[in-house]
C-alpha atoms as a printed R data frame, in Angstrom:
    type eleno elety resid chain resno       x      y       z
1   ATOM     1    CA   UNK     A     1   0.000  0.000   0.000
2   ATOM     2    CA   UNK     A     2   1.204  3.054  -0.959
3   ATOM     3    CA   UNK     A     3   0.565  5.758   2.230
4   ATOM     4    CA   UNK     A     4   0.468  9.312   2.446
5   ATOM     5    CA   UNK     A     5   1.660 10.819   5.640
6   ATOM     6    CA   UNK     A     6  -1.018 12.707   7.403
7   ATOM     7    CA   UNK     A     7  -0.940 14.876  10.648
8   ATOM     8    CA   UNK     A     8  -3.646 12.118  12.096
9   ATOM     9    CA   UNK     A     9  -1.345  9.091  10.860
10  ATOM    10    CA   UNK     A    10  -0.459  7.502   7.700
11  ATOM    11    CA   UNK     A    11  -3.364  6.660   5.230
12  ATOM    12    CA   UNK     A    12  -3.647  4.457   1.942
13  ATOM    13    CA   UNK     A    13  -3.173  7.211  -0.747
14  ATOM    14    CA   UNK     A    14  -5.972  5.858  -2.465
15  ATOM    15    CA   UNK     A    15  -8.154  7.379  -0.341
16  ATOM    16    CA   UNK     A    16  -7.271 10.574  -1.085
17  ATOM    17    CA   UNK     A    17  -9.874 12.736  -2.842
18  ATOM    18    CA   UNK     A    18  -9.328 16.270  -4.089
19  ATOM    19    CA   UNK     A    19  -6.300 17.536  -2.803
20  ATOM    20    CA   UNK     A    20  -5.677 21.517  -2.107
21  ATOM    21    CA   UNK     A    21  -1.528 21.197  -2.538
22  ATOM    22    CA   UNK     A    22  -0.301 24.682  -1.216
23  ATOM    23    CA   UNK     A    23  -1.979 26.554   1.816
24  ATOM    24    CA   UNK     A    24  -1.181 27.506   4.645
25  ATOM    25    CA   UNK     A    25  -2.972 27.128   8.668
26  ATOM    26    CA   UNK     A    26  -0.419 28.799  10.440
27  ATOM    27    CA   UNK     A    27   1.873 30.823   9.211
28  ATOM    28    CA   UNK     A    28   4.385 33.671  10.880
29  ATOM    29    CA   UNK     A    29   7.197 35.834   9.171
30  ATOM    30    CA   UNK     A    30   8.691 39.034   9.170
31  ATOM    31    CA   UNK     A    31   8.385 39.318   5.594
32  ATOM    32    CA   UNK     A    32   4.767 39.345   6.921
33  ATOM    33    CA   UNK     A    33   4.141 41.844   9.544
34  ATOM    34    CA   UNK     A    34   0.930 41.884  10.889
35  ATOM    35    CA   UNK     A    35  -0.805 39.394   8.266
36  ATOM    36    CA   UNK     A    36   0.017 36.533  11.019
37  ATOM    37    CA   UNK     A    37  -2.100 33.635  10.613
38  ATOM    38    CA   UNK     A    38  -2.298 32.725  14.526
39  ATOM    39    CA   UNK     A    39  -5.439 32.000  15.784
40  ATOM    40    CA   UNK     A    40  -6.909 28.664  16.045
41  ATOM    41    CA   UNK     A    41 -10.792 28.928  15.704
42  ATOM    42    CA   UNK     A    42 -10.153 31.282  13.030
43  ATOM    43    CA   UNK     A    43  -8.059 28.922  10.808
44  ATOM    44    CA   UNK     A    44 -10.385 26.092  11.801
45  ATOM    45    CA   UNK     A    45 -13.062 28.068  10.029
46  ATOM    46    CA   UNK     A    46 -11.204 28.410   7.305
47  ATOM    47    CA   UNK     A    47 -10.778 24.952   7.070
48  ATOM    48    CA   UNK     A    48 -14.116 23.986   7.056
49  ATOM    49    CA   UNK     A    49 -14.779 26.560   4.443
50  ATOM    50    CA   UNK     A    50 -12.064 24.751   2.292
51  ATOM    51    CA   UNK     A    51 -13.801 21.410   3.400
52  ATOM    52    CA   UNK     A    52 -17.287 22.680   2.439
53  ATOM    53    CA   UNK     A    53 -15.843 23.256  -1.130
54  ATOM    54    CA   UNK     A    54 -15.062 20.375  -2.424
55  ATOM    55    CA   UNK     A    55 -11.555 19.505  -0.919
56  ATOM    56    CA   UNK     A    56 -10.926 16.331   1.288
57  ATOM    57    CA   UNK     A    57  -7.498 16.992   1.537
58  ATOM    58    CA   UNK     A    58  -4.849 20.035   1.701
59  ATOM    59    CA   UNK     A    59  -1.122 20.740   1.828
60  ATOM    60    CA   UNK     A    60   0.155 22.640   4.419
61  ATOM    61    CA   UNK     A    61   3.022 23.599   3.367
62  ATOM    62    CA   UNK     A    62   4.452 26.061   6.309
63  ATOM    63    CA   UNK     A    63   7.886 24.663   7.071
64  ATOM    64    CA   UNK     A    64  10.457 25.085  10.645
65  ATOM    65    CA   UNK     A    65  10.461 28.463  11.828
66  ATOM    66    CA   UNK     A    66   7.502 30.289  10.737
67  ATOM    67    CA   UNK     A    67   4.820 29.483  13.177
68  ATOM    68    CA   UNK     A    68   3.743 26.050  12.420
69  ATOM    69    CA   UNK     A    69   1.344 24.625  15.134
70  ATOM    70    CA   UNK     A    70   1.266 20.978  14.350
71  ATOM    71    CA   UNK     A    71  -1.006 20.332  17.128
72  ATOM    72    CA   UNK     A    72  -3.495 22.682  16.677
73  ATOM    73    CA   UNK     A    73  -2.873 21.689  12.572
74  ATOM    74    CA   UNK     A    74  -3.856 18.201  14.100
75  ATOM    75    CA   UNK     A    75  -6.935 18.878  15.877
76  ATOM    76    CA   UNK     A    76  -8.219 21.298  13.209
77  ATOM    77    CA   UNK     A    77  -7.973 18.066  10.876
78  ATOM    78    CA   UNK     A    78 -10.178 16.123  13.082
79  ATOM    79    CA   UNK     A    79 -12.711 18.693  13.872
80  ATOM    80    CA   UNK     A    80 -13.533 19.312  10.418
81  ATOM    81    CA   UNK     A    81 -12.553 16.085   8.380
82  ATOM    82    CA   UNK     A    82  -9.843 17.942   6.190
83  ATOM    83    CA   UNK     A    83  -6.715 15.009   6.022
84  ATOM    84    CA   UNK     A    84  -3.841 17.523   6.204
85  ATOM    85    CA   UNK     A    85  -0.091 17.091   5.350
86  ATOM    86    CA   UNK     A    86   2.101 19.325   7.212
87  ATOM    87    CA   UNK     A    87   5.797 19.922   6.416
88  ATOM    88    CA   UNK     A    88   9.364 20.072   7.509
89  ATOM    89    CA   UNK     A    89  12.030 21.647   5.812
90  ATOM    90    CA   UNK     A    90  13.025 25.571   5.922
91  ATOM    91    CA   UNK     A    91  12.022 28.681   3.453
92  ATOM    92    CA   UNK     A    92  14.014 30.384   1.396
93  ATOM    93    CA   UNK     A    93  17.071 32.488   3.698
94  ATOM    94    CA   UNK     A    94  14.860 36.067   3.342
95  ATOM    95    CA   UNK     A    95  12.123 34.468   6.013
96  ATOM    96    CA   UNK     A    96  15.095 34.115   8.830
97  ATOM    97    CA   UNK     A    97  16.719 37.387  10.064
98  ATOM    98    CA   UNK     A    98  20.228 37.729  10.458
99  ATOM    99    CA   UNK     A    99  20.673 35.796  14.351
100 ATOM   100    CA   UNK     A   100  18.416 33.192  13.982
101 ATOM   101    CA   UNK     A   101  19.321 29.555  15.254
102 ATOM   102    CA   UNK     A   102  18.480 27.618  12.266
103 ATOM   103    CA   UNK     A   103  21.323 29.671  10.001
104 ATOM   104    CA   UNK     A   104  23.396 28.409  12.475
105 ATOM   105    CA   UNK     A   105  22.784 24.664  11.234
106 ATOM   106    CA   UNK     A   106  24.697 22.630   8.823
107 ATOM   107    CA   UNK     A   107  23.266 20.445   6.350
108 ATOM   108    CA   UNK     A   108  24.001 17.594   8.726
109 ATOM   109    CA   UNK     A   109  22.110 19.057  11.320
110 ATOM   110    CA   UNK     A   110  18.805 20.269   8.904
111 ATOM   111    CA   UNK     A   111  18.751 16.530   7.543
112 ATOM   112    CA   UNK     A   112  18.124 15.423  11.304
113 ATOM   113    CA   UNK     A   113  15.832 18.278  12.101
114 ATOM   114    CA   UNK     A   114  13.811 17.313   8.897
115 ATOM   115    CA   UNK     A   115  14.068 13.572   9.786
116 ATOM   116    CA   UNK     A   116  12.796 14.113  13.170
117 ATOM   117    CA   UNK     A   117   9.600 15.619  12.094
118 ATOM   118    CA   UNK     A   118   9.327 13.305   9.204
119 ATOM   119    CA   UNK     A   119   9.887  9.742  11.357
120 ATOM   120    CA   UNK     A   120   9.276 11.111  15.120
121 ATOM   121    CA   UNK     A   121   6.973 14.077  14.765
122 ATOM   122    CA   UNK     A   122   6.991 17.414  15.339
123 ATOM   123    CA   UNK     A   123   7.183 19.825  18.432
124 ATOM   124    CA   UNK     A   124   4.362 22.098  19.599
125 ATOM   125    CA   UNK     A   125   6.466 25.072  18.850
126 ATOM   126    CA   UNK     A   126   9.680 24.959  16.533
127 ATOM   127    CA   UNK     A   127  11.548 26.068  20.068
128 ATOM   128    CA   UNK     A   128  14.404 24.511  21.936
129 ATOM   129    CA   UNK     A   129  12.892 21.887  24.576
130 ATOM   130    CA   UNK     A   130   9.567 22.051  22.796
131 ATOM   131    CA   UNK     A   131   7.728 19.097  24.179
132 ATOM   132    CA   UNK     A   132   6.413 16.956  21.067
133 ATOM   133    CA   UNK     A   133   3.144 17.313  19.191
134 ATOM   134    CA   UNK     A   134   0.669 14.880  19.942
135 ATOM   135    CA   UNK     A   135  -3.104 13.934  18.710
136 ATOM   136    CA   UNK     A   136  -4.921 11.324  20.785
137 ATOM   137    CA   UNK     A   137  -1.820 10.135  22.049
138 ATOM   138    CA   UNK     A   138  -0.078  9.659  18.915
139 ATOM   139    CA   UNK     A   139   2.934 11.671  17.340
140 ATOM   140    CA   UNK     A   140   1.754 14.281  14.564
141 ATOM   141    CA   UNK     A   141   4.092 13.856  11.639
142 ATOM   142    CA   UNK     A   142   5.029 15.602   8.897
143 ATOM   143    CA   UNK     A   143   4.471 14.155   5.688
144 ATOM   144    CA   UNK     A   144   6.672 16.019   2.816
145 ATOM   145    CA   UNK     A   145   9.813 18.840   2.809
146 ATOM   146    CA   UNK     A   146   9.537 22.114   2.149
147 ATOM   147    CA   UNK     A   147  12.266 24.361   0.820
148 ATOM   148    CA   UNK     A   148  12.968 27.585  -1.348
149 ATOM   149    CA   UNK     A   149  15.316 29.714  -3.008
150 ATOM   150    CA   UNK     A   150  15.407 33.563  -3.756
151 ATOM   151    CA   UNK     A   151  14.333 35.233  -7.272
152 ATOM   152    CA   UNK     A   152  16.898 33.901  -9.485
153 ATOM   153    CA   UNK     A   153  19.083 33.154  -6.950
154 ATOM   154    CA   UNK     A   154  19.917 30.125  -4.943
155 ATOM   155    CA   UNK     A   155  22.446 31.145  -1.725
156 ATOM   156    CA   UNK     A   156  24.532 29.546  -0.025
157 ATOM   157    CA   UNK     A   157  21.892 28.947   3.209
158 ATOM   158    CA   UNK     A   158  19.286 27.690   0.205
159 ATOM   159    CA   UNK     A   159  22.177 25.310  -1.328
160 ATOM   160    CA   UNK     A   160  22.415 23.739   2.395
161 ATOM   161    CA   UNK     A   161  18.548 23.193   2.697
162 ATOM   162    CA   UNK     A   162  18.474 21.692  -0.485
163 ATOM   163    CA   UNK     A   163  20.823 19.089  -0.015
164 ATOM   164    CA   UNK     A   164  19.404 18.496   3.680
165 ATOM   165    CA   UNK     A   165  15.857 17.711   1.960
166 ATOM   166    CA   UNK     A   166  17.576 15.683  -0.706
167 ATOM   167    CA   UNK     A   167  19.284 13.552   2.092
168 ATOM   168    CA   UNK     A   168  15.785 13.425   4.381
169 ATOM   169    CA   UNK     A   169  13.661 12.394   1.256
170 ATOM   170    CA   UNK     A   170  16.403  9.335   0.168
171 ATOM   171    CA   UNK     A   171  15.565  8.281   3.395
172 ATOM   172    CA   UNK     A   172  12.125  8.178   3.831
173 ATOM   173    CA   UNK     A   173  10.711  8.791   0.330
174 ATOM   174    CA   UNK     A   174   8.975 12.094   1.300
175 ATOM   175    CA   UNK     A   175   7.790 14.109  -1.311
176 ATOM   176    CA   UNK     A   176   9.982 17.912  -1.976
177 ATOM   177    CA   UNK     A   177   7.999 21.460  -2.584
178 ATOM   178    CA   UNK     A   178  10.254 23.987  -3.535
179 ATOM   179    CA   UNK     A   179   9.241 27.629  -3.041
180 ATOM   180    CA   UNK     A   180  10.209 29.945  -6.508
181 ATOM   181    CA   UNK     A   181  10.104 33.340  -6.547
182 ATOM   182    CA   UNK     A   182   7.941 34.504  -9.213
183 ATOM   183    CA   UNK     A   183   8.666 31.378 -11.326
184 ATOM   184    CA   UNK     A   184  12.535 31.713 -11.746
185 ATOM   185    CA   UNK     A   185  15.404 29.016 -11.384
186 ATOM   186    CA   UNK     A   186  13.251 26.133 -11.946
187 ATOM   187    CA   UNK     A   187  15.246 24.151 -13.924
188 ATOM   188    CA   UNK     A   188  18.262 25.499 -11.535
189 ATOM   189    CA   UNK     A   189  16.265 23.893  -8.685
190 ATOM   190    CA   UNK     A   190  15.808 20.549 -10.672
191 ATOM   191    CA   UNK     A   191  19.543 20.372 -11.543
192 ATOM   192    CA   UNK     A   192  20.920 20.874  -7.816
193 ATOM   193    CA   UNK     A   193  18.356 17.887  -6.411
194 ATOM   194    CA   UNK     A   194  19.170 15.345  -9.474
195 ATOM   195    CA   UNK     A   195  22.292 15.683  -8.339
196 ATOM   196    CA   UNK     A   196  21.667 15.199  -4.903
197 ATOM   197    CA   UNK     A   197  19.639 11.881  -6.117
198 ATOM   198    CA   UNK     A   198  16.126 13.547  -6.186
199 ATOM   199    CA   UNK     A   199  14.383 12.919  -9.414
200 ATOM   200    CA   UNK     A   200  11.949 15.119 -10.582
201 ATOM   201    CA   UNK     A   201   8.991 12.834 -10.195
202 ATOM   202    CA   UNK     A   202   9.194 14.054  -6.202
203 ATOM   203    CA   UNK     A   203   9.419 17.475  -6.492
204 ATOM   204    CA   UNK     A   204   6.407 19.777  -6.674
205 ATOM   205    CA   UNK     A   205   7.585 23.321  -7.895
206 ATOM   206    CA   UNK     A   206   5.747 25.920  -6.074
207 ATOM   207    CA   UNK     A   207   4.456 28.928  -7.707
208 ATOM   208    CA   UNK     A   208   5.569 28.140 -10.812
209 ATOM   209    CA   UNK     A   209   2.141 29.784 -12.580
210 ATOM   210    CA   UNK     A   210   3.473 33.353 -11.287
211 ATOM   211    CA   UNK     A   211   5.689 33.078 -14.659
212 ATOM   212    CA   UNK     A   212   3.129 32.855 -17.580
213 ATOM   213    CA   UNK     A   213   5.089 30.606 -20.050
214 ATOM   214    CA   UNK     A   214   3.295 27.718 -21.256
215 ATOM   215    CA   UNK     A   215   6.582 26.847 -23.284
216 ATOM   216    CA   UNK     A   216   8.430 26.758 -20.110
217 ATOM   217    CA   UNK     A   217   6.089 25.050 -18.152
218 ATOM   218    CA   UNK     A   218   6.193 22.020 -20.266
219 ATOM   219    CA   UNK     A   219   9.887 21.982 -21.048
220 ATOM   220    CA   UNK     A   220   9.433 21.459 -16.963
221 ATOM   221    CA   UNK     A   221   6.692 18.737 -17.274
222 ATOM   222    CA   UNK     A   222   8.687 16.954 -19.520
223 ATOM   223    CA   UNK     A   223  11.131 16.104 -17.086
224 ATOM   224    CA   UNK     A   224   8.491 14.250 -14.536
225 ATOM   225    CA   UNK     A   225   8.139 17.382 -12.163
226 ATOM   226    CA   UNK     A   226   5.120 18.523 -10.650
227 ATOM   227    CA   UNK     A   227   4.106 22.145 -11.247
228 ATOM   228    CA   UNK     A   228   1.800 23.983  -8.778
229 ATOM   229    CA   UNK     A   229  -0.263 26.319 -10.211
230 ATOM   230    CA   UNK     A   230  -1.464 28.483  -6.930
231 ATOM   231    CA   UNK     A   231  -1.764 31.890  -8.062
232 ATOM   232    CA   UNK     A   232  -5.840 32.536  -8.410
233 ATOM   233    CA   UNK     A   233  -7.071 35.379  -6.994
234 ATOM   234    CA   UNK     A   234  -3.627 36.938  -6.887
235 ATOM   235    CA   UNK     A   235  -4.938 40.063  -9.709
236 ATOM   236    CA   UNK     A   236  -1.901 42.186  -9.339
237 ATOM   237    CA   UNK     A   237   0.248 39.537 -10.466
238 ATOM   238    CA   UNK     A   238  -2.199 38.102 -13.281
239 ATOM   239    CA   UNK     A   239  -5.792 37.660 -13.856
240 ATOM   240    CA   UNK     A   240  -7.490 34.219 -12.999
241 ATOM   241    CA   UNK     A   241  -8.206 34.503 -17.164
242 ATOM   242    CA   UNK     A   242  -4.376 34.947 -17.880
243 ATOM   243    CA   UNK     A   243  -4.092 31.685 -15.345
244 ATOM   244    CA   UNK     A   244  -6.951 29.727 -16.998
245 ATOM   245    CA   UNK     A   245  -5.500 30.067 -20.818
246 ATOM   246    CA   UNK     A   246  -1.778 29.703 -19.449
247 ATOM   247    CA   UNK     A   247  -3.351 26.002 -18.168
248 ATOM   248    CA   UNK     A   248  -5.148 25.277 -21.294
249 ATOM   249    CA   UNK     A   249  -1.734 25.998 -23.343
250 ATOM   250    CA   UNK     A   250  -0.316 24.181 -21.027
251 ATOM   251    CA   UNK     A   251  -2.677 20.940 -21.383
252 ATOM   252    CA   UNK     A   252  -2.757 21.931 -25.500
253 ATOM   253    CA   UNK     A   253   0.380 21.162 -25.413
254 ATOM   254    CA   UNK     A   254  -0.295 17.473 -24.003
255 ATOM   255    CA   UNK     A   255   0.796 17.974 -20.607
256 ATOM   256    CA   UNK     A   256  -1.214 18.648 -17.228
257 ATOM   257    CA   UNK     A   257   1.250 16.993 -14.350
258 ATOM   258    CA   UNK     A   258  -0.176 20.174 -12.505
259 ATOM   259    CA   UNK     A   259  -1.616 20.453  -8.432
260 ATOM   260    CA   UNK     A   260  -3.603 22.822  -7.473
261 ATOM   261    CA   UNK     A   261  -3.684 24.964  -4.700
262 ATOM   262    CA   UNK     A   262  -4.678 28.818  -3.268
263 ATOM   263    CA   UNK     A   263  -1.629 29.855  -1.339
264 ATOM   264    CA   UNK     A   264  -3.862 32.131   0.686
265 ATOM   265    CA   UNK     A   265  -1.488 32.629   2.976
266 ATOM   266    CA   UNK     A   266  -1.950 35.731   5.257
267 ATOM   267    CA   UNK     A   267  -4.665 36.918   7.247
268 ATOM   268    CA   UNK     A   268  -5.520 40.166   4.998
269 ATOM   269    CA   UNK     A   269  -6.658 37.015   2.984
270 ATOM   270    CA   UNK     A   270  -8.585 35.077   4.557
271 ATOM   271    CA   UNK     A   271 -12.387 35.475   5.312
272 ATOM   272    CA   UNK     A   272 -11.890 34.197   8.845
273 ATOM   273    CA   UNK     A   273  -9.556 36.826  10.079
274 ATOM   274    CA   UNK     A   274 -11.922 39.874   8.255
275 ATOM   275    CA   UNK     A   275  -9.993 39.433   4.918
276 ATOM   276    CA   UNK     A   276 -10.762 38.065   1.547
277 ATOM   277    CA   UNK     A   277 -11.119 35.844  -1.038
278 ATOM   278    CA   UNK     A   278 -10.811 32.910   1.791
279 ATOM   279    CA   UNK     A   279 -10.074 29.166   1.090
280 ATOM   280    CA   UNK     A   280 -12.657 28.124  -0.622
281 ATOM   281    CA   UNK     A   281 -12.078 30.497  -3.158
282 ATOM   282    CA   UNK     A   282 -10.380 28.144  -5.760
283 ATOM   283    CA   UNK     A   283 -13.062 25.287  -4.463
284 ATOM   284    CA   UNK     A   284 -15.958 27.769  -5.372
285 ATOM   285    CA   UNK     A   285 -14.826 30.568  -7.779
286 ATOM   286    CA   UNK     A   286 -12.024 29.296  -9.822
287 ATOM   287    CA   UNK     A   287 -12.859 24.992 -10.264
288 ATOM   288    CA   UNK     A   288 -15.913 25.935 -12.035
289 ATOM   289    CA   UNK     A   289 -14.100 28.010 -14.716
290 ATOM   290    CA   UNK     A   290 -10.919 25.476 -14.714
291 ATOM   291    CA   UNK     A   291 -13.606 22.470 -15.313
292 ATOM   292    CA   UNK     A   292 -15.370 24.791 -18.357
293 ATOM   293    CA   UNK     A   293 -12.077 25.419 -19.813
294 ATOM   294    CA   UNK     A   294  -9.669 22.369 -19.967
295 ATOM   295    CA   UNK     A   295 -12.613 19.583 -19.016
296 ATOM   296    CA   UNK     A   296 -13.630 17.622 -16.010
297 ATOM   297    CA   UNK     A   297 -11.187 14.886 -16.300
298 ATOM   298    CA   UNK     A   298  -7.888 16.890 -16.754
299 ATOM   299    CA   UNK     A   299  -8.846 18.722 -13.169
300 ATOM   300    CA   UNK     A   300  -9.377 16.060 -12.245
301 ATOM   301    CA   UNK     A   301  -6.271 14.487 -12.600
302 ATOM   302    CA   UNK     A   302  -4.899 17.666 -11.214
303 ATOM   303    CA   UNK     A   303  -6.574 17.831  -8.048
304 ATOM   304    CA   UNK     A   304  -6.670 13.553  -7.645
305 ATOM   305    CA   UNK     A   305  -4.223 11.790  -9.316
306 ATOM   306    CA   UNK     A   306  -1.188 14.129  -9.667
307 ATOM   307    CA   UNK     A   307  -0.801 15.395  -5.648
308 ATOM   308    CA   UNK     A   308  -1.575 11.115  -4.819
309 ATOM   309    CA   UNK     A   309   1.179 10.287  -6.674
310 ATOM   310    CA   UNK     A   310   3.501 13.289  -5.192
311 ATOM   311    CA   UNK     A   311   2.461 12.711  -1.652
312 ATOM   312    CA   UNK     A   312   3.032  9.239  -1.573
313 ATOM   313    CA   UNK     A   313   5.531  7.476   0.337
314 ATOM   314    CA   UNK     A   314   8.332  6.365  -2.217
315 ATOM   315    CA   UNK     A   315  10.763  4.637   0.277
């Protein structure tokens, strides 16, 4: 059986229904400043609004450091019947100010931090001596590694992470989601993990619709990654029209190895916390147009069969 690591416990990944593959529960940075997603009943409605539209399943793809709460991420799941996979791994360096303890950590010592979470489980807070994270007894684990790298740019500190995720994935088969900045590097990104042993068949590359280039996008596809399109409702970047015909050139061209996800990401954003559009957005507003435009059974594939494969357990 091929499993999918949720933050309730491992499940057969072919019980997976539609999968939301990039947002976030919890999520604190100072490239954020008061758009902190920190409040537990708040998120939790968000959740269910996600739930209500259509999704059994979401990504959370908030890595070390920026205010995961894998316990609360836990009990959120249960309350509202959303299977969640939460992540390890570390953003790109522009999330960590200059003094913080994980740029103090080698690659040796990321690998084991990522490990941990992966094998172990996570703590309540990403602090020194933070006791474990626990749901009905049980360890809450995270299920893939999250990493990125800066716009066109891949430093030395996102180099290290890299190579940490690369080492945590050979040995547990975890899936990789690489943050990109506004599309770039991609094939950059792909390079430094094949050699690190990561084919492309593992990674998801986040983002990767902020850069309108159907060419590009499957000159990606075509070497097994995943691309996640997650930029709906983002109008000063593109329109949801510009995204829609950027996925049908993309599919025209034969290829729709896409997930899907919102990225909501920040309070000002979500309906919960007195923002807007809210989760279920892309569930609601954008599916319906996706389904009109490329077919039911190409989203389909994108919101089923593409993030099963990904999440999957490969080791």
């Amino acid at each position: 059986m091929a499993c999918v690591r949720t933050v309730l416990g491992d499940v057969d990944a072919a019980s997976l229904g539609a999968v939301d593959a990039h947002e976030h529960l919890f999520q604190v940075s100072p490239l954020l400043p008061g758009d902190e997603l920190d409040d537990r009943e708040r998120s939790e409605a968000e959740a269910r609004a996600l739930r209500g539209s259509g999704f059994a399943a979401m990504l959370d793809a908030t890595p070390i450091g920026l205010g995961r709460r894998p316990q609360d991420v836990a009990a959120i799941s249960a309350a509202t019947g959303l299977a969640v996979v939460a992540s390890t791994g570390i953003h790109r360096e522009a999330h960590y100010p200059e003094g913080h303890p994980l740029r103090d950590l080698d690659v040796g010592a990321r690998a084991e931090r990522f490990l941990a979470d992966l094998r172990d489980g996570m703590p309540v807070r990403d602090e020194p001596g933070a006791p474990a994270a626990r749901h009905d007894g049980a360890p809450v684990r995270a299920g893939v590694v999250k990493t990125g790298i800066g716009y066109w740019s891949i430093s030395a500190f996102e180099r290290a992470t890299l190579e940490a995720a690369a080492i945590a994935h050979a040995a547990t088969g975890a899936a990789l989601v690489v943050h990109l900045e506004h599309g770039t590097a991609a094939h950059e990104v792909l390079d430094e993990l094949e050699r690190a042993g990561v084919r492309a068949e593992r990674v998801l590359l986040a983002h990767a619709d902020r850069l309108l280039d159907p060419g590009f996008h499957a000159s990606l596809i075509e070497r097994g990654v995943t691309l996640g399109y997650d930029g709906m409702a983002r109008w000063r970047e593109h329109s949801d029209h510009e995204l829609l015909e950027l996925t049908a050139a993309v599919v025209d061209r034969g290829h729709d190895r896409i997930a899907l996800g919102g990225d909501v990401a920040r309070a000002s954003r979500y309906v919960a916390y007195g923002g807007m559009p809210g989760l279920a957005y892309l569930g609601d507003r954008y599916l319906p147009r996706l389904r009109e435009r490329v077919g039911d059974e190409v989203v389909e594939r994108m919101l089923v069969d593409h993030p099963r494969a990904l999440l999957a357990l490969s080791a």
